PDB file of C-alpha atoms in Angstrom:
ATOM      1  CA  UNK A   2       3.447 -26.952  -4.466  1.00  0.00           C
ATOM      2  CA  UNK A   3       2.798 -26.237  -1.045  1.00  0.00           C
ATOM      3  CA  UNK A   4       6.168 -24.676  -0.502  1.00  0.00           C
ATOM      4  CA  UNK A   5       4.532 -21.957  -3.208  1.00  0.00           C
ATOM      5  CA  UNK A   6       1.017 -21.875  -1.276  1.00  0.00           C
ATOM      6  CA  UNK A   7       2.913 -20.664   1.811  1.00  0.00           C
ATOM      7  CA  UNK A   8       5.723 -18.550   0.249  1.00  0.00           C
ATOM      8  CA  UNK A   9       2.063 -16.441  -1.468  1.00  0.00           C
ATOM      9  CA  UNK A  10       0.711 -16.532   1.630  1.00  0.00           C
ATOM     10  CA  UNK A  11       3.326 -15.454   3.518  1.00  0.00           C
ATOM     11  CA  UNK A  12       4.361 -12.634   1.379  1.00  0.00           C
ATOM     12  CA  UNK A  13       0.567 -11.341   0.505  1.00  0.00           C
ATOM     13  CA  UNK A  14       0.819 -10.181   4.414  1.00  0.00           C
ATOM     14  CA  UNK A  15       3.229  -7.673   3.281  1.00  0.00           C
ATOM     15  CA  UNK A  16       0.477  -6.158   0.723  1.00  0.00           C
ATOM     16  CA  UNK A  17      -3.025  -4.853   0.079  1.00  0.00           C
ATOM     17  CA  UNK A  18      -5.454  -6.538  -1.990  1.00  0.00           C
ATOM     18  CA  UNK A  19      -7.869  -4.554  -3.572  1.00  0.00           C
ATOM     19  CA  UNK A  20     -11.435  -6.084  -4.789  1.00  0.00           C
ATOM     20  CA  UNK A  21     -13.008  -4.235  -7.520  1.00  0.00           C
ATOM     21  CA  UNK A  22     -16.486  -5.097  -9.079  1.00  0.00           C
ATOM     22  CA  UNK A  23     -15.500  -3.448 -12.885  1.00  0.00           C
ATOM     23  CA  UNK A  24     -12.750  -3.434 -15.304  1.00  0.00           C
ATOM     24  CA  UNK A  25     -12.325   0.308 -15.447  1.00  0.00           C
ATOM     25  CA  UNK A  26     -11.434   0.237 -11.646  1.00  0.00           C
ATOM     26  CA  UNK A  27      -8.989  -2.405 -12.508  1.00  0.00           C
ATOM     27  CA  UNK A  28      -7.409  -0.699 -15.319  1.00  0.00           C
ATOM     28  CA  UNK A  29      -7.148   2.756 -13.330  1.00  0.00           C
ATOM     29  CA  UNK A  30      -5.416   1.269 -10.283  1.00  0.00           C
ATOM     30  CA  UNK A  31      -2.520  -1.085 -12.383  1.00  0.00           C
ATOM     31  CA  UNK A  32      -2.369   2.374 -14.210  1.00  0.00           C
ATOM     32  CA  UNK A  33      -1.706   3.898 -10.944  1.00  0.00           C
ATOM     33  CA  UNK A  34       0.914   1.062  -9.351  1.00  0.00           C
ATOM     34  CA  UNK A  35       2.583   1.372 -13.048  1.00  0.00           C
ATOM     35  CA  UNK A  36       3.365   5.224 -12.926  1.00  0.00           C
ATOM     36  CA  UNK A  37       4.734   4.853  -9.273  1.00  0.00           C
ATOM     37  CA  UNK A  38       6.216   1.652  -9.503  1.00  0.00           C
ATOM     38  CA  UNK A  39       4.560   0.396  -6.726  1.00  0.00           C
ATOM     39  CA  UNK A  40       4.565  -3.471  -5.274  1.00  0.00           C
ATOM     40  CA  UNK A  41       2.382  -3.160  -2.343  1.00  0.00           C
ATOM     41  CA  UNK A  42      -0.828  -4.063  -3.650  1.00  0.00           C
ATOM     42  CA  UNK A  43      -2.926  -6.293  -6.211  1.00  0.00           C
ATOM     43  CA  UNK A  44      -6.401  -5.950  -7.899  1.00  0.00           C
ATOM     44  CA  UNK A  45      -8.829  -8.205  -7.839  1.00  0.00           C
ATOM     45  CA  UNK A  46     -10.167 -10.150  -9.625  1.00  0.00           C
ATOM     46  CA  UNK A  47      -6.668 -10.002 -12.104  1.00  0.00           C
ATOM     47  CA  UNK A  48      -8.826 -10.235 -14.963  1.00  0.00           C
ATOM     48  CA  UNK A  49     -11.197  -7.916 -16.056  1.00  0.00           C
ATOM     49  CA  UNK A  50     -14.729  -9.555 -15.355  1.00  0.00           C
ATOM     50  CA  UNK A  51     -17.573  -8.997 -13.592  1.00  0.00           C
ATOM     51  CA  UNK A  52     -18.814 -10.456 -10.586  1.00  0.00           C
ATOM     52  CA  UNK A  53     -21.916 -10.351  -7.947  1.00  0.00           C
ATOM     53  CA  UNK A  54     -21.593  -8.937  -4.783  1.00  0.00           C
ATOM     54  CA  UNK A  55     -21.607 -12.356  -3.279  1.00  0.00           C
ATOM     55  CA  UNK A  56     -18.883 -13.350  -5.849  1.00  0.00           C
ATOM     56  CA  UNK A  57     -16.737 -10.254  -4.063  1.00  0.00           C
ATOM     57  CA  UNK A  58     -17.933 -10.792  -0.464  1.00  0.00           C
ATOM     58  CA  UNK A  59     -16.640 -14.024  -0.556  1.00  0.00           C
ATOM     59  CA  UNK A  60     -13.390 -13.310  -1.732  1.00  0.00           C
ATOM     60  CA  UNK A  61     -12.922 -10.677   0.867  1.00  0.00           C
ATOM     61  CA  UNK A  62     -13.984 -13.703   3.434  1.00  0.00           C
ATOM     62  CA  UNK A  63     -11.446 -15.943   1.743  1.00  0.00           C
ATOM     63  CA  UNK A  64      -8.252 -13.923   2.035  1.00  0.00           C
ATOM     64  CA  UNK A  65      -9.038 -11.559   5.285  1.00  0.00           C
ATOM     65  CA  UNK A  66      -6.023 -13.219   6.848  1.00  0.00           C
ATOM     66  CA  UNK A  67      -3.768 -13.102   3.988  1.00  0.00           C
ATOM     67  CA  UNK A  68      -3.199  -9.448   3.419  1.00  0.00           C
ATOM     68  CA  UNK A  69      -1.845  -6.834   5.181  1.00  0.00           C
ATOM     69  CA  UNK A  70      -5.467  -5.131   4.622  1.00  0.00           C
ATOM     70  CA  UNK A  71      -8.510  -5.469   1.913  1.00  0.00           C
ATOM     71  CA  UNK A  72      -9.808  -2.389   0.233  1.00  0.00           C
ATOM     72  CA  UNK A  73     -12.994  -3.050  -1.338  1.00  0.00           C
ATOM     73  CA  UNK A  74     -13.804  -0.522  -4.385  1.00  0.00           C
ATOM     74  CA  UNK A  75     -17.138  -0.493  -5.405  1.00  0.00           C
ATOM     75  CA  UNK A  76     -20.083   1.837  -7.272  1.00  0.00           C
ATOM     76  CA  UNK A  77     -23.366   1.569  -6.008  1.00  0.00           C
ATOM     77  CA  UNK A  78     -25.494   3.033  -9.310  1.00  0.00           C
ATOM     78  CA  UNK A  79     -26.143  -1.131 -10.422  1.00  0.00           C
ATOM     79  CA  UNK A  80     -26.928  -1.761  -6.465  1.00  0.00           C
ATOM     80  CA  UNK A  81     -29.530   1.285  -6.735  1.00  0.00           C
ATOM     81  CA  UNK A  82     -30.791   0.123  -9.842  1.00  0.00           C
ATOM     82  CA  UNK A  83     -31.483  -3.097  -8.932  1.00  0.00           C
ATOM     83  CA  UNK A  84     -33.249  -2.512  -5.529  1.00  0.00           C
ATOM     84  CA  UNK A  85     -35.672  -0.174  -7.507  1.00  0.00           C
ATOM     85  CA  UNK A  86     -36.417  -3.314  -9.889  1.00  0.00           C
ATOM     86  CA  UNK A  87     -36.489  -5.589  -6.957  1.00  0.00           C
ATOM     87  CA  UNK A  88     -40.223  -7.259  -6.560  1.00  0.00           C
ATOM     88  CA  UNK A  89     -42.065  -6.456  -3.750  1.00  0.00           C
ATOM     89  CA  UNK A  90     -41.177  -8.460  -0.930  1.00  0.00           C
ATOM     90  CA  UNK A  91     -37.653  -9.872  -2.122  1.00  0.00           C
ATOM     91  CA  UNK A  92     -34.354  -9.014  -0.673  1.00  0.00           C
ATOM     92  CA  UNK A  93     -32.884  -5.849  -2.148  1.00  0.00           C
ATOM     93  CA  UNK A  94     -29.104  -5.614  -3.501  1.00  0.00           C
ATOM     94  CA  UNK A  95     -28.685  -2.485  -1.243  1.00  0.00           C
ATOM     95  CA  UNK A  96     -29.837  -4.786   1.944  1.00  0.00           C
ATOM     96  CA  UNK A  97     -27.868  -7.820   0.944  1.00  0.00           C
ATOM     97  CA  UNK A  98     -24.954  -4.895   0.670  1.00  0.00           C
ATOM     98  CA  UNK A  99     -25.770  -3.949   4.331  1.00  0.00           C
ATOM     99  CA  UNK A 100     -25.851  -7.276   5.393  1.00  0.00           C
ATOM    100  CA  UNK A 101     -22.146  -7.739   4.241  1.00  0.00           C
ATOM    101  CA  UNK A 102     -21.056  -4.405   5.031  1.00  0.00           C
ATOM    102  CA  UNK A 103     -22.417  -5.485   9.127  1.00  0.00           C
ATOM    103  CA  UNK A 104     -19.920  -8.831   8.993  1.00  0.00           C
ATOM    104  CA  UNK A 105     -17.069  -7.184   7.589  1.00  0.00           C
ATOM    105  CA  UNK A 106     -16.807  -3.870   9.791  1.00  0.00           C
ATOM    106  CA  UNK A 107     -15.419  -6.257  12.606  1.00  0.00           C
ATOM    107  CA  UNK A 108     -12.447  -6.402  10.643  1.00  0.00           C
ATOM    108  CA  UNK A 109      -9.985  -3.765  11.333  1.00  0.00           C
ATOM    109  CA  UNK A 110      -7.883  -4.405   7.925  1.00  0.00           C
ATOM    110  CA  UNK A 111     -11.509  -4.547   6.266  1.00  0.00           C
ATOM    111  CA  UNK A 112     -12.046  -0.951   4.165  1.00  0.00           C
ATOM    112  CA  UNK A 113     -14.723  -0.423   1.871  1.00  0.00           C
ATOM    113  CA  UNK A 114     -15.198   2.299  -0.062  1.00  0.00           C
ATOM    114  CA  UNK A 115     -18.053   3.243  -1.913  1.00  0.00           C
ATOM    115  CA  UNK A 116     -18.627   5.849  -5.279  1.00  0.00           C
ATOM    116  CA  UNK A 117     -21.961   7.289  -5.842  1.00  0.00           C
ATOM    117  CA  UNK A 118     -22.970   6.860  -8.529  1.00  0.00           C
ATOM    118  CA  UNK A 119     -19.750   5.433  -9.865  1.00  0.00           C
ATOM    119  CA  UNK A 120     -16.089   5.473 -10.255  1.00  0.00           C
ATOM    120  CA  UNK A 121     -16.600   8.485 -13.110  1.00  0.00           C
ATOM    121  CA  UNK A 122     -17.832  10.587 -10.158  1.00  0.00           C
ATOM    122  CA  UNK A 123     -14.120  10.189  -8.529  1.00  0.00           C
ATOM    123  CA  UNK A 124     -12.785  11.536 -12.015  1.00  0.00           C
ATOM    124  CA  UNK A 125     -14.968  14.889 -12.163  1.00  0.00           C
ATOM    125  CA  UNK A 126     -13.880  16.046  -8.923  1.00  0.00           C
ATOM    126  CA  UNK A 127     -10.556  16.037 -10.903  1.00  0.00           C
ATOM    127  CA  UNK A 128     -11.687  18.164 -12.891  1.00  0.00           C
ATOM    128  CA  UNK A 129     -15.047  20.077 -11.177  1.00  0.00           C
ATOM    129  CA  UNK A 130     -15.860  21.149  -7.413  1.00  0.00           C
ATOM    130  CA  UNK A 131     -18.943  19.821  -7.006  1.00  0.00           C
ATOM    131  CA  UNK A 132     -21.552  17.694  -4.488  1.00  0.00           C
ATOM    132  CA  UNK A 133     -24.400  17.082  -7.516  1.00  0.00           C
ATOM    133  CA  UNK A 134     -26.404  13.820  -7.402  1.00  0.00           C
ATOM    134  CA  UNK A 135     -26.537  12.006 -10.706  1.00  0.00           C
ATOM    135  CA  UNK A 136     -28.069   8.322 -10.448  1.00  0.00           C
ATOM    136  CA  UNK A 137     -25.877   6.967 -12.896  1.00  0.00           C
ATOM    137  CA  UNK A 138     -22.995   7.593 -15.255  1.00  0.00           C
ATOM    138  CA  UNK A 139     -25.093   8.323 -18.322  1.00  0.00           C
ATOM    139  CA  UNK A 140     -26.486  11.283 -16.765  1.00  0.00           C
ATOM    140  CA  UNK A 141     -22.972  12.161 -15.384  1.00  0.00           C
ATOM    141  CA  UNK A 142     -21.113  11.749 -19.039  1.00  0.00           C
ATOM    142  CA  UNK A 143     -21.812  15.096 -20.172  1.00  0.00           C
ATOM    143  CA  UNK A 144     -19.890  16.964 -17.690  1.00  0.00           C
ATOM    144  CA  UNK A 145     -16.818  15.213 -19.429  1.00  0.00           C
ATOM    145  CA  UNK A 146     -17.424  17.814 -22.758  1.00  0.00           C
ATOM    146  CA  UNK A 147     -14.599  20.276 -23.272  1.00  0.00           C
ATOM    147  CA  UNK A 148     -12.649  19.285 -20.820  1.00  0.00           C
ATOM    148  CA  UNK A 149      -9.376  16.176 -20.497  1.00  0.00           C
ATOM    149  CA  UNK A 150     -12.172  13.556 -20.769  1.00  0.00           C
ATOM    150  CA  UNK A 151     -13.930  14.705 -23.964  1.00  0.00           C
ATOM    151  CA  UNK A 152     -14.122  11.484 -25.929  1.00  0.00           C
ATOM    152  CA  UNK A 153     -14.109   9.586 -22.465  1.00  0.00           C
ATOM    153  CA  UNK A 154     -14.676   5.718 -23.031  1.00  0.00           C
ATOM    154  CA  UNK A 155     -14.848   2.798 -20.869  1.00  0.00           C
ATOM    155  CA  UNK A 156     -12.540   0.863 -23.425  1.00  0.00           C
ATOM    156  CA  UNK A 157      -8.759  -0.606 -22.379  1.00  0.00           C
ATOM    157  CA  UNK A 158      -8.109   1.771 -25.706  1.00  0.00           C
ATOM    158  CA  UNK A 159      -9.198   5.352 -24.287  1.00  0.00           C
ATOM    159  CA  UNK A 160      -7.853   4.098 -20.687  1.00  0.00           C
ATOM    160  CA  UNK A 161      -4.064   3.519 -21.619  1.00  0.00           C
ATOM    161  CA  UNK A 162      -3.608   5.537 -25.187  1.00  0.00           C
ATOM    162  CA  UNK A 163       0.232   5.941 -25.438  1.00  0.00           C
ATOM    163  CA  UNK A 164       1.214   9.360 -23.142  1.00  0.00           C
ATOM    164  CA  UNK A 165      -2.133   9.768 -23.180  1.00  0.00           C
ATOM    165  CA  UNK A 166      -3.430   7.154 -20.614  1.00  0.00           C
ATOM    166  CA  UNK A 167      -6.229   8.184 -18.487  1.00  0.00           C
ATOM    167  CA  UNK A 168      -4.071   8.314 -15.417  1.00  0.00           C
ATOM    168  CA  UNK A 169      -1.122  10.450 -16.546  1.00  0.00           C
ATOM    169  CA  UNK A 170      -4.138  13.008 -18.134  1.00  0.00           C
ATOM    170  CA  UNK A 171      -5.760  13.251 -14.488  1.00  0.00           C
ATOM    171  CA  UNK A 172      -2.460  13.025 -12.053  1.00  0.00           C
ATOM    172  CA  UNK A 173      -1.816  16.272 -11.975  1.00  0.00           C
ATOM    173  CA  UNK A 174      -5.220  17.492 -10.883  1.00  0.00           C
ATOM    174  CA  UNK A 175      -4.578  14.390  -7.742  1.00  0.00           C
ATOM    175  CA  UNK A 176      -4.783  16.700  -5.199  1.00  0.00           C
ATOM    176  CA  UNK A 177      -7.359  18.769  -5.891  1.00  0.00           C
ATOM    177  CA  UNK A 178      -9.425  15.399  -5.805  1.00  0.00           C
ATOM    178  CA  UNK A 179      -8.761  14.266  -2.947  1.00  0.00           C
ATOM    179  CA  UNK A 180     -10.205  17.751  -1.293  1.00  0.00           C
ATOM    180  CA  UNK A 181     -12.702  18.076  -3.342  1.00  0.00           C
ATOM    181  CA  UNK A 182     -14.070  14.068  -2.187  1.00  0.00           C
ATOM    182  CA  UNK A 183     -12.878  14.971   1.596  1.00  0.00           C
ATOM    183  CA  UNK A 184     -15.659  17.846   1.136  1.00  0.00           C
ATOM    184  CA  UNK A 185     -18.323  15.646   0.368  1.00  0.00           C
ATOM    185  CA  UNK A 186     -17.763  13.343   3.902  1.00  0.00           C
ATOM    186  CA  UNK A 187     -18.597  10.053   4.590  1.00  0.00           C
ATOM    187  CA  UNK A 188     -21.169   7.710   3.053  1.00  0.00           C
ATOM    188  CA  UNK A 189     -24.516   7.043   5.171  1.00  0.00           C
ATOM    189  CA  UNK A 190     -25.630   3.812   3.976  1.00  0.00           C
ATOM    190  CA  UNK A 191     -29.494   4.894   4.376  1.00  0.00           C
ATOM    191  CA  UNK A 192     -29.359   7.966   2.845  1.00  0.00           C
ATOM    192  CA  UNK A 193     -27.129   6.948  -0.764  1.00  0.00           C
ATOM    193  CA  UNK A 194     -28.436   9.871  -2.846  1.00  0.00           C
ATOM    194  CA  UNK A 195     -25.723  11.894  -2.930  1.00  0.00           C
ATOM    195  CA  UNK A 196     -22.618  12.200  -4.667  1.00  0.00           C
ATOM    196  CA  UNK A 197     -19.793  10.581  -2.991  1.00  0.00           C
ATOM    197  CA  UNK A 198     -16.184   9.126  -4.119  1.00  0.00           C
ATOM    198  CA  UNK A 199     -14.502   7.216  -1.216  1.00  0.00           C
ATOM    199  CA  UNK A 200     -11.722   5.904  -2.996  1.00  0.00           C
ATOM    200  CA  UNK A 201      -9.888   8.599  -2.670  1.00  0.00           C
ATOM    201  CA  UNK A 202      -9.373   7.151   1.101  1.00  0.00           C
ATOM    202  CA  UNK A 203      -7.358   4.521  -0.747  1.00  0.00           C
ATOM    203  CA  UNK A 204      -3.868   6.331  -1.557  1.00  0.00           C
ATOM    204  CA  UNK A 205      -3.300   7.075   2.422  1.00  0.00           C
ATOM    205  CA  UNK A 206      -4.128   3.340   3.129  1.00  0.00           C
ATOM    206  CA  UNK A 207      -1.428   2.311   0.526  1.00  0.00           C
ATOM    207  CA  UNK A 208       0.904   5.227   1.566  1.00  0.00           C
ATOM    208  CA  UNK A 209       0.408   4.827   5.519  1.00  0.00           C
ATOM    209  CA  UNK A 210       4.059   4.022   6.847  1.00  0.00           C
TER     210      UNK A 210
END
C-alpha cells in the first residue's frame, strides 16, 4: 500500500490536476483529454459533485506538491450571488475568494482561472464576438437560439450525444475562442462585472513543452 501511495505520487508530478467546482466543467474537459488522447492531466473532484470553495481550496492546499501544476476552473455567478445575499456584516463568498486567491498566488504552479458569469460564457465566444455582461447563465441562455447550442442542456445526455458531443460540435470554432477571450483581458478581482472566460489560458498550460 505504500509502495502505491508513492508510485501516485511520484507519477502525479508528471501531470496537471485540474479542480473544478461543477459537473459540466468536468464533463467538457474528459471530453477534451478523450478527443486528443491526452494523459497529462486529471479533473477534480472525479465525480461529478459539488463542493464549497473551502471544499476546493483545500484540495488545492493538499496536493500543491504533487502535480506538475494545479489549474483551478471556476465561475463566479454563485460567488456573486451569494455576496449580494450575504447579511450585513458577515464575510462575503467573493472576500473569502480573495482571501484564498492572496495564499495561493505564492505558488508558481498555482493557476486560477475564473469565467464570468460562467463556463457557458467560454462557449459563446465560440460561437459570438462579444464583451456583454450577463450576471448569470439564465440571462446568457438565449444567445444559444439558432445556433450549435440550440437545445443546450446541462445534462451528461446533451454533453456527450453520440457524434454529437458538445466538444466535437464546438472544436472547430477553438480558435476563434481563444481570441475572442484574449480580447476581453485579464480578470480584476474588484471590478467582476464583466464578461470574462479565463479558461481558455488552460490549453497553453497543458500544451507548454
Amino acid at each position: 500500500m505504500m509502495e502505491r501511495a508513492k508510485r501516485t505520487k511520484r507519477d502525479g508530478k508528471q501531470i496537471h490536476l485540474i479542480v473544478v467546482d461543477g459537473k459540466t466543467e468536468k464533463w467538457y474537459l474528459d471530453l477534451y483529454k478523450e478527443k486528443n488522447s491526452l494523459k497529462n492531466f486529471k479533473v477534480d473532484p472525479e465525480l461529478c459533485k459539488k463542493r464549497t470553495l473551502k471544499e476546493q481550496f483545500q484540495t488545492i492546499e493538499e496536493n500543491l506538491n504533487n502535480y506538475l501544476s494545479i489549474i483551478w476552473v471556476i465561475d463566479f455567478d454563485v460567488i456573486l450571488k451569494e455576496t449580494c445575499e450575504t447579511p450585513k456584516g458577515e464575510k462575503t463568498k467573493i472576500s473569502e475568494f480573495r482571501e484564498y486567491m492572496e495564499l495561493l498566488k505564492k505558488h508558481e504552479n498555482v493557476h486560477i482561472l475564473i469565467n464570468v458569469p460562467c463556463l457557458e460564457y467560454w462557449y459563446l465566444l465560440h460561437i459570438k464576438n462579444t464583451s456583454k455582461y450577463y450576471t448569470c447563465y439564465n440571462d446568457l441562455e438565449k444567445e444559444f437560439k439558432n445556433t450549435i447550442l440550440d437545445g443546450y442542456e446541462k445534462t451528461e445526455k446533451f454533453y456527450k450525444q453520440k457524434n454529437k458531443d458538445i466538444y466535437t460540435k464546438l472544436q472547430p470554432f477553438l480558435e476563434k475562442a481563444i481570441t475572442n477571450a484574449k480580447q476581453l483581458g485579464d480578470i480584476n478581482i474588484y471590478d467582476m462585472e464583466k464578461g470574462k472566460a479565463e479558461i481558455y489560458k488552460l490549453f497553453s498550460i497543458l500544451n507548454k513543452k
